[in-house]
PDB file of C-alpha atoms in Angstrom:
ATOM      1  CA  MET Y   1     114.587 108.515 104.356  1.00  0.00           C
ATOM      2  CA  PRO Y   2     111.247 109.783 105.223  1.00  0.00           C
ATOM      3  CA  LEU Y   3     110.618 110.808 108.834  1.00  0.00           C
ATOM      4  CA  LEU Y   4     107.130 109.633 109.946  1.00  0.00           C
ATOM      5  CA  GLY Y   5     104.632 110.707 112.544  1.00  0.00           C
ATOM      6  CA  TYR Y   6     102.512 108.340 114.233  1.00  0.00           C
ATOM      7  CA  ALA Y   7      98.951 108.078 114.272  1.00  0.00           C
ATOM      8  CA  ASP Y   8      96.630 105.427 116.108  1.00  0.00           C
ATOM      9  CA  THR Y   9      93.413 105.546 113.418  1.00  0.00           C
ATOM     10  CA  ASP Y  10      91.894 102.765 116.076  1.00  0.00           C
ATOM     11  CA  TYR Y  11      90.533 100.395 112.911  1.00  0.00           C
ATOM     12  CA  GLY Y  12      88.662 103.357 111.443  1.00  0.00           C
ATOM     13  CA  ARG Y  13      87.174 104.403 114.540  1.00  0.00           C
ATOM     14  CA  ARG Y  14      89.076 107.504 115.524  1.00  0.00           C
ATOM     15  CA  PRO Y  15      87.482 110.700 113.977  1.00  0.00           C
ATOM     16  CA  LEU Y  16      89.440 112.504 110.998  1.00  0.00           C
ATOM     17  CA  ARG Y  17      89.787 115.276 113.539  1.00  0.00           C
ATOM     18  CA  ALA Y  18      91.658 113.434 116.393  1.00  0.00           C
ATOM     19  CA  VAL Y  19      93.877 111.633 113.511  1.00  0.00           C
ATOM     20  CA  ALA Y  20      94.734 115.090 111.906  1.00  0.00           C
ATOM     21  CA  ALA Y  21      95.680 116.786 115.636  1.00  0.00           C
ATOM     22  CA  ASP Y  22      98.474 113.641 115.949  1.00  0.00           C
ATOM     23  CA  PHE Y  23      99.617 114.814 112.230  1.00  0.00           C
ATOM     24  CA  ASP Y  24     100.120 118.476 113.460  1.00  0.00           C
ATOM     25  CA  ARG Y  25     101.956 117.433 116.693  1.00  0.00           C
ATOM     26  CA  TYR Y  26     104.272 115.309 114.774  1.00  0.00           C
ATOM     27  CA  ARG Y  27     104.702 117.692 111.983  1.00  0.00           C
ATOM     28  CA  ASP Y  28     105.283 120.702 114.401  1.00  0.00           C
ATOM     29  CA  TRP Y  29     107.495 118.644 117.049  1.00  0.00           C
ATOM     30  CA  TYR Y  30     109.391 116.824 114.592  1.00  0.00           C
ATOM     31  CA  ALA Y  31     109.361 118.448 110.985  1.00  0.00           C
ATOM     32  CA  THR Y  32     107.949 114.999 109.730  1.00  0.00           C
ATOM     33  CA  ASP Y  33     107.215 114.440 106.275  1.00  0.00           C
ATOM     34  CA  GLY Y  34     105.027 111.582 106.489  1.00  0.00           C
ATOM     35  CA  PHE Y  35     102.643 109.599 108.385  1.00  0.00           C
ATOM     36  CA  PHE Y  36     102.322 105.907 109.691  1.00  0.00           C
ATOM     37  CA  LEU Y  37      98.714 105.366 110.526  1.00  0.00           C
ATOM     38  CA  ASP Y  38      98.524 102.447 112.583  1.00  0.00           C
ATOM     39  CA  GLN Y  39      95.520 100.148 113.375  1.00  0.00           C
ATOM     40  CA  ALA Y  40      94.003 100.818 109.929  1.00  0.00           C
ATOM     41  CA  ALA Y  41      90.813  98.999 109.180  1.00  0.00           C
ATOM     42  CA  CYS Y  42      91.030  96.714 105.963  1.00  0.00           C
ATOM     43  CA  ALA Y  43      87.524  96.272 104.709  1.00  0.00           C
ATOM     44  CA  PRO Y  44      86.213  97.672 102.174  1.00  0.00           C
ATOM     45  CA  GLY Y  45      83.907  99.833 103.824  1.00  0.00           C
ATOM     46  CA  ALA Y  46      86.347 101.951 105.371  1.00  0.00           C
ATOM     47  CA  VAL Y  47      88.235 103.172 102.461  1.00  0.00           C
ATOM     48  CA  ARG Y  48      86.583 106.601 102.063  1.00  0.00           C
ATOM     49  CA  HIS Y  49      87.202 107.493 105.524  1.00  0.00           C
ATOM     50  CA  TYR Y  50      91.350 106.225 105.061  1.00  0.00           C
ATOM     51  CA  ARG Y  51      90.814 108.357 101.680  1.00  0.00           C
ATOM     52  CA  ARG Y  52      90.167 111.384 103.802  1.00  0.00           C
ATOM     53  CA  LEU Y  53      92.616 110.662 106.347  1.00  0.00           C
ATOM     54  CA  ALA Y  54      95.351 110.490 103.740  1.00  0.00           C
ATOM     55  CA  ARG Y  55      94.216 113.952 101.960  1.00  0.00           C
ATOM     56  CA  ALA Y  56      94.663 114.867 105.617  1.00  0.00           C
ATOM     57  CA  ALA Y  57      98.148 113.797 106.006  1.00  0.00           C
ATOM     58  CA  ARG Y  58      99.195 115.113 102.355  1.00  0.00           C
ATOM     59  CA  SER Y  59      97.909 118.593 103.183  1.00  0.00           C
ATOM     60  CA  ARG Y  60      99.939 119.056 105.846  1.00  0.00           C
ATOM     61  CA  GLY Y  61     103.154 117.872 104.282  1.00  0.00           C
ATOM     62  CA  GLY Y  62     102.849 114.347 104.536  1.00  0.00           C
ATOM     63  CA  ARG Y  63     104.840 113.048 101.299  1.00  0.00           C
ATOM     64  CA  THR Y  64     104.525 109.444 102.252  1.00  0.00           C
ATOM     65  CA  VAL Y  65     101.288 107.870 103.724  1.00  0.00           C
ATOM     66  CA  VAL Y  66     101.644 104.404 105.254  1.00  0.00           C
ATOM     67  CA  LEU Y  67      98.709 102.367 106.219  1.00  0.00           C
ATOM     68  CA  ASN Y  68      99.039  99.497 108.887  1.00  0.00           C
ATOM     69  CA  PRO Y  69      96.047  96.992 108.757  1.00  0.00           C
ATOM     70  CA  GLY Y  70      98.796  94.164 109.322  1.00  0.00           C
ATOM     71  CA  VAL Y  71      96.703  92.081 106.756  1.00  0.00           C
ATOM     72  CA  HIS Y  72      96.171  92.566 103.151  1.00  0.00           C
ATOM     73  CA  PRO Y  73      93.344  95.020 102.996  1.00  0.00           C
ATOM     74  CA  ALA Y  74      90.499  95.446 100.534  1.00  0.00           C
ATOM     75  CA  PRO Y  75      91.986  96.078  97.135  1.00  0.00           C
ATOM     76  CA  GLY Y  76      91.140 100.066  97.089  1.00  0.00           C
ATOM     77  CA  TYR Y  77      93.484 100.796  99.904  1.00  0.00           C
ATOM     78  CA  ALA Y  78      96.530 100.574  97.451  1.00  0.00           C
ATOM     79  CA  ALA Y  79      94.950 103.596  96.058  1.00  0.00           C
ATOM     80  CA  VAL Y  80      94.835 105.409  99.393  1.00  0.00           C
ATOM     81  CA  ALA Y  81      98.663 104.883 100.738  1.00  0.00           C
ATOM     82  CA  ASP Y  82     102.024 105.001  99.888  1.00  0.00           C
ATOM     83  CA  LEU Y  83     102.921 101.764 101.666  1.00  0.00           C
ATOM     84  CA  LEU Y  84     100.572  99.420 102.878  1.00  0.00           C
ATOM     85  CA  VAL Y  85     101.749  97.141 105.787  1.00  0.00           C
ATOM     86  CA  THR Y  86     100.048  94.045 104.518  1.00  0.00           C
ATOM     87  CA  PHE Y  87     101.775  91.700 107.602  1.00  0.00           C
ATOM     88  CA  GLU Y  88     102.495  92.538 111.148  1.00  0.00           C
ATOM     89  CA  GLY Y  89     102.915  89.288 113.470  1.00  0.00           C
ATOM     90  CA  ASP Y  90     104.995  87.033 114.841  1.00  0.00           C
ATOM     91  CA  TRP Y  91     107.539  84.306 112.946  1.00  0.00           C
ATOM     92  CA  ALA Y  92     105.169  81.279 113.473  1.00  0.00           C
ATOM     93  CA  ALA Y  93     102.184  83.411 111.936  1.00  0.00           C
ATOM     94  CA  TYR Y  94     104.429  84.604 109.169  1.00  0.00           C
ATOM     95  CA  SER Y  95     105.751  81.380 108.287  1.00  0.00           C
ATOM     96  CA  ALA Y  96     101.974  79.927 107.870  1.00  0.00           C
ATOM     97  CA  ALA Y  97     101.211  83.013 106.109  1.00  0.00           C
ATOM     98  CA  PRO Y  98      99.303  82.627 103.008  1.00  0.00           C
ATOM     99  CA  ALA Y  99     100.534  84.027  99.528  1.00  0.00           C
ATOM    100  CA  ALA Y 100      99.924  87.713  98.725  1.00  0.00           C
ATOM    101  CA  PRO Y 101      96.184  88.157  96.898  1.00  0.00           C
ATOM    102  CA  ALA Y 102      96.193  88.517  93.308  1.00  0.00           C
ATOM    103  CA  TRP Y 103      95.349  91.853  93.177  1.00  0.00           C
ATOM    104  CA  THR Y 104      98.696  92.856  94.728  1.00  0.00           C
ATOM    105  CA  ALA Y 105     100.176  91.823  91.351  1.00  0.00           C
ATOM    106  CA  ALA Y 106      98.948  95.122  89.855  1.00  0.00           C
ATOM    107  CA  HIS Y 107     101.278  96.928  92.176  1.00  0.00           C
ATOM    108  CA  PRO Y 108     105.080  97.111  92.265  1.00  0.00           C
ATOM    109  CA  PRO Y 109     106.368  95.346  95.640  1.00  0.00           C
ATOM    110  CA  GLU Y 110     107.541  98.750  96.700  1.00  0.00           C
ATOM    111  CA  ARG Y 111     104.046  99.255  97.842  1.00  0.00           C
ATOM    112  CA  PHE Y 112     104.015  96.402 100.279  1.00  0.00           C
ATOM    113  CA  CYS Y 113     105.932  95.924 103.902  1.00  0.00           C
ATOM    114  CA  HIS Y 114     105.798  93.085 106.045  1.00  0.00           C
ATOM    115  CA  LEU Y 115     106.753  93.748 110.018  1.00  0.00           C
ATOM    116  CA  VAL Y 116     107.919  90.356 111.804  1.00  0.00           C
ATOM    117  CA  HIS Y 117     108.786  89.917 115.277  1.00  0.00           C
ATOM    118  CA  GLY Y 118     109.901  87.187 117.084  1.00  0.00           C
ATOM    119  CA  VAL Y 119     112.148  86.070 114.518  1.00  0.00           C
ATOM    120  CA  PRO Y 120     114.747  83.242 115.404  1.00  0.00           C
ATOM    121  CA  ALA Y 121     118.357  84.029 115.444  1.00  0.00           C
ATOM    122  CA  GLY Y 122     119.758  83.812 112.113  1.00  0.00           C
ATOM    123  CA  LEU Y 123     116.543  83.344 110.223  1.00  0.00           C
ATOM    124  CA  CYS Y 124     116.441  87.085 109.363  1.00  0.00           C
ATOM    125  CA  ALA Y 125     117.755  86.737 105.990  1.00  0.00           C
ATOM    126  CA  LEU Y 126     114.888  84.071 105.185  1.00  0.00           C
ATOM    127  CA  ALA Y 127     112.455  86.192 106.582  1.00  0.00           C
ATOM    128  CA  ALA Y 128     113.637  88.830 104.094  1.00  0.00           C
ATOM    129  CA  ARG Y 129     113.491  86.153 101.232  1.00  0.00           C
ATOM    130  CA  THR Y 130     109.635  85.164 102.158  1.00  0.00           C
ATOM    131  CA  ALA Y 131     108.735  88.876 102.071  1.00  0.00           C
ATOM    132  CA  ALA Y 132     110.117  88.920  98.483  1.00  0.00           C
ATOM    133  CA  LEU Y 133     108.584  85.880  97.633  1.00  0.00           C
ATOM    134  CA  ARG Y 134     105.247  87.324  98.974  1.00  0.00           C
ATOM    135  CA  ARG Y 135     105.644  90.803  97.061  1.00  0.00           C
ATOM    136  CA  ALA Y 136     106.948  92.982  99.729  1.00  0.00           C
ATOM    137  CA  ALA Y 137     109.827  94.919  99.057  1.00  0.00           C
ATOM    138  CA  VAL Y 138     109.923  96.525 102.241  1.00  0.00           C
ATOM    139  CA  HIS Y 139     110.195  94.415 105.260  1.00  0.00           C
ATOM    140  CA  CYS Y 140     111.426  94.466 108.867  1.00  0.00           C
ATOM    141  CA  ALA Y 141     112.301  91.346 110.839  1.00  0.00           C
ATOM    142  CA  VAL Y 142     112.998  91.441 114.525  1.00  0.00           C
ATOM    143  CA  PRO Y 143     113.988  88.987 117.222  1.00  0.00           C
ATOM    144  CA  GLY Y 144     111.836  90.894 120.198  1.00  0.00           C
ATOM    145  CA  HIS Y 145     109.006  89.327 121.735  1.00  0.00           C
ATOM    146  CA  GLY Y 146     106.211  90.600 124.309  1.00  0.00           C
ATOM    147  CA  PRO Y 147     104.192  93.956 124.454  1.00  0.00           C
ATOM    148  CA  ASN Y 148     106.872  96.168 122.482  1.00  0.00           C
ATOM    149  CA  PRO Y 149     108.823  93.483 120.098  1.00  0.00           C
ATOM    150  CA  TRP Y 150     109.672  96.584 117.998  1.00  0.00           C
ATOM    151  CA  SER Y 151     112.507  97.719 121.005  1.00  0.00           C
ATOM    152  CA  LEU Y 152     114.769  95.429 119.791  1.00  0.00           C
ATOM    153  CA  LEU Y 153     117.066  96.507 116.470  1.00  0.00           C
ATOM    154  CA  PRO Y 154     117.076  93.900 113.662  1.00  0.00           C
ATOM    155  CA  PRO Y 155     120.257  91.845 114.029  1.00  0.00           C
ATOM    156  CA  VAL Y 156     121.772  93.614 110.762  1.00  0.00           C
ATOM    157  CA  LEU Y 157     121.411  97.075 112.215  1.00  0.00           C
ATOM    158  CA  HIS Y 158     122.493  96.073 115.758  1.00  0.00           C
ATOM    159  CA  ARG Y 159     126.062  94.846 114.415  1.00  0.00           C
ATOM    160  CA  LYS Y 160     126.273  97.878 112.377  1.00  0.00           C
ATOM    161  CA  ALA Y 161     125.540 100.267 115.618  1.00  0.00           C
ATOM    162  CA  SER Y 162     128.055  98.302 117.975  1.00  0.00           C
TER     163      SER Y 162
END
């Protein structure tokens, strides 16, 4: 399993140099072999910037590059990242979210990820089935709420850790 370093891209507003410094720090501190680029832009006009960021990540040993716009971005982003986070939000929004856009059918489901928080007890399996129906083979559903809902483990992992 890849160990990813984190870099906030501020929706494309952070300069390449600042994001690359994050890559260097995580690589030096933790010997990461990939990078999670959070708060990624989704508009077609920023694809070029993210292409440069991905090149910088790969030049620093990043075998895996994850972009997290949290929504389906313009189709050009699929050529930039190994994994696109095409949903990040709470269970209510996930339940009402539309189907994946047609362009996603040209890519394997393993290239798409959904991150869902606030999932009610007992509905994590439904969240997994929903992700599969929406062509996202990678997913994480957690019960957490608030400013850091990711601080709680998914129920399946929690049972294994106990």
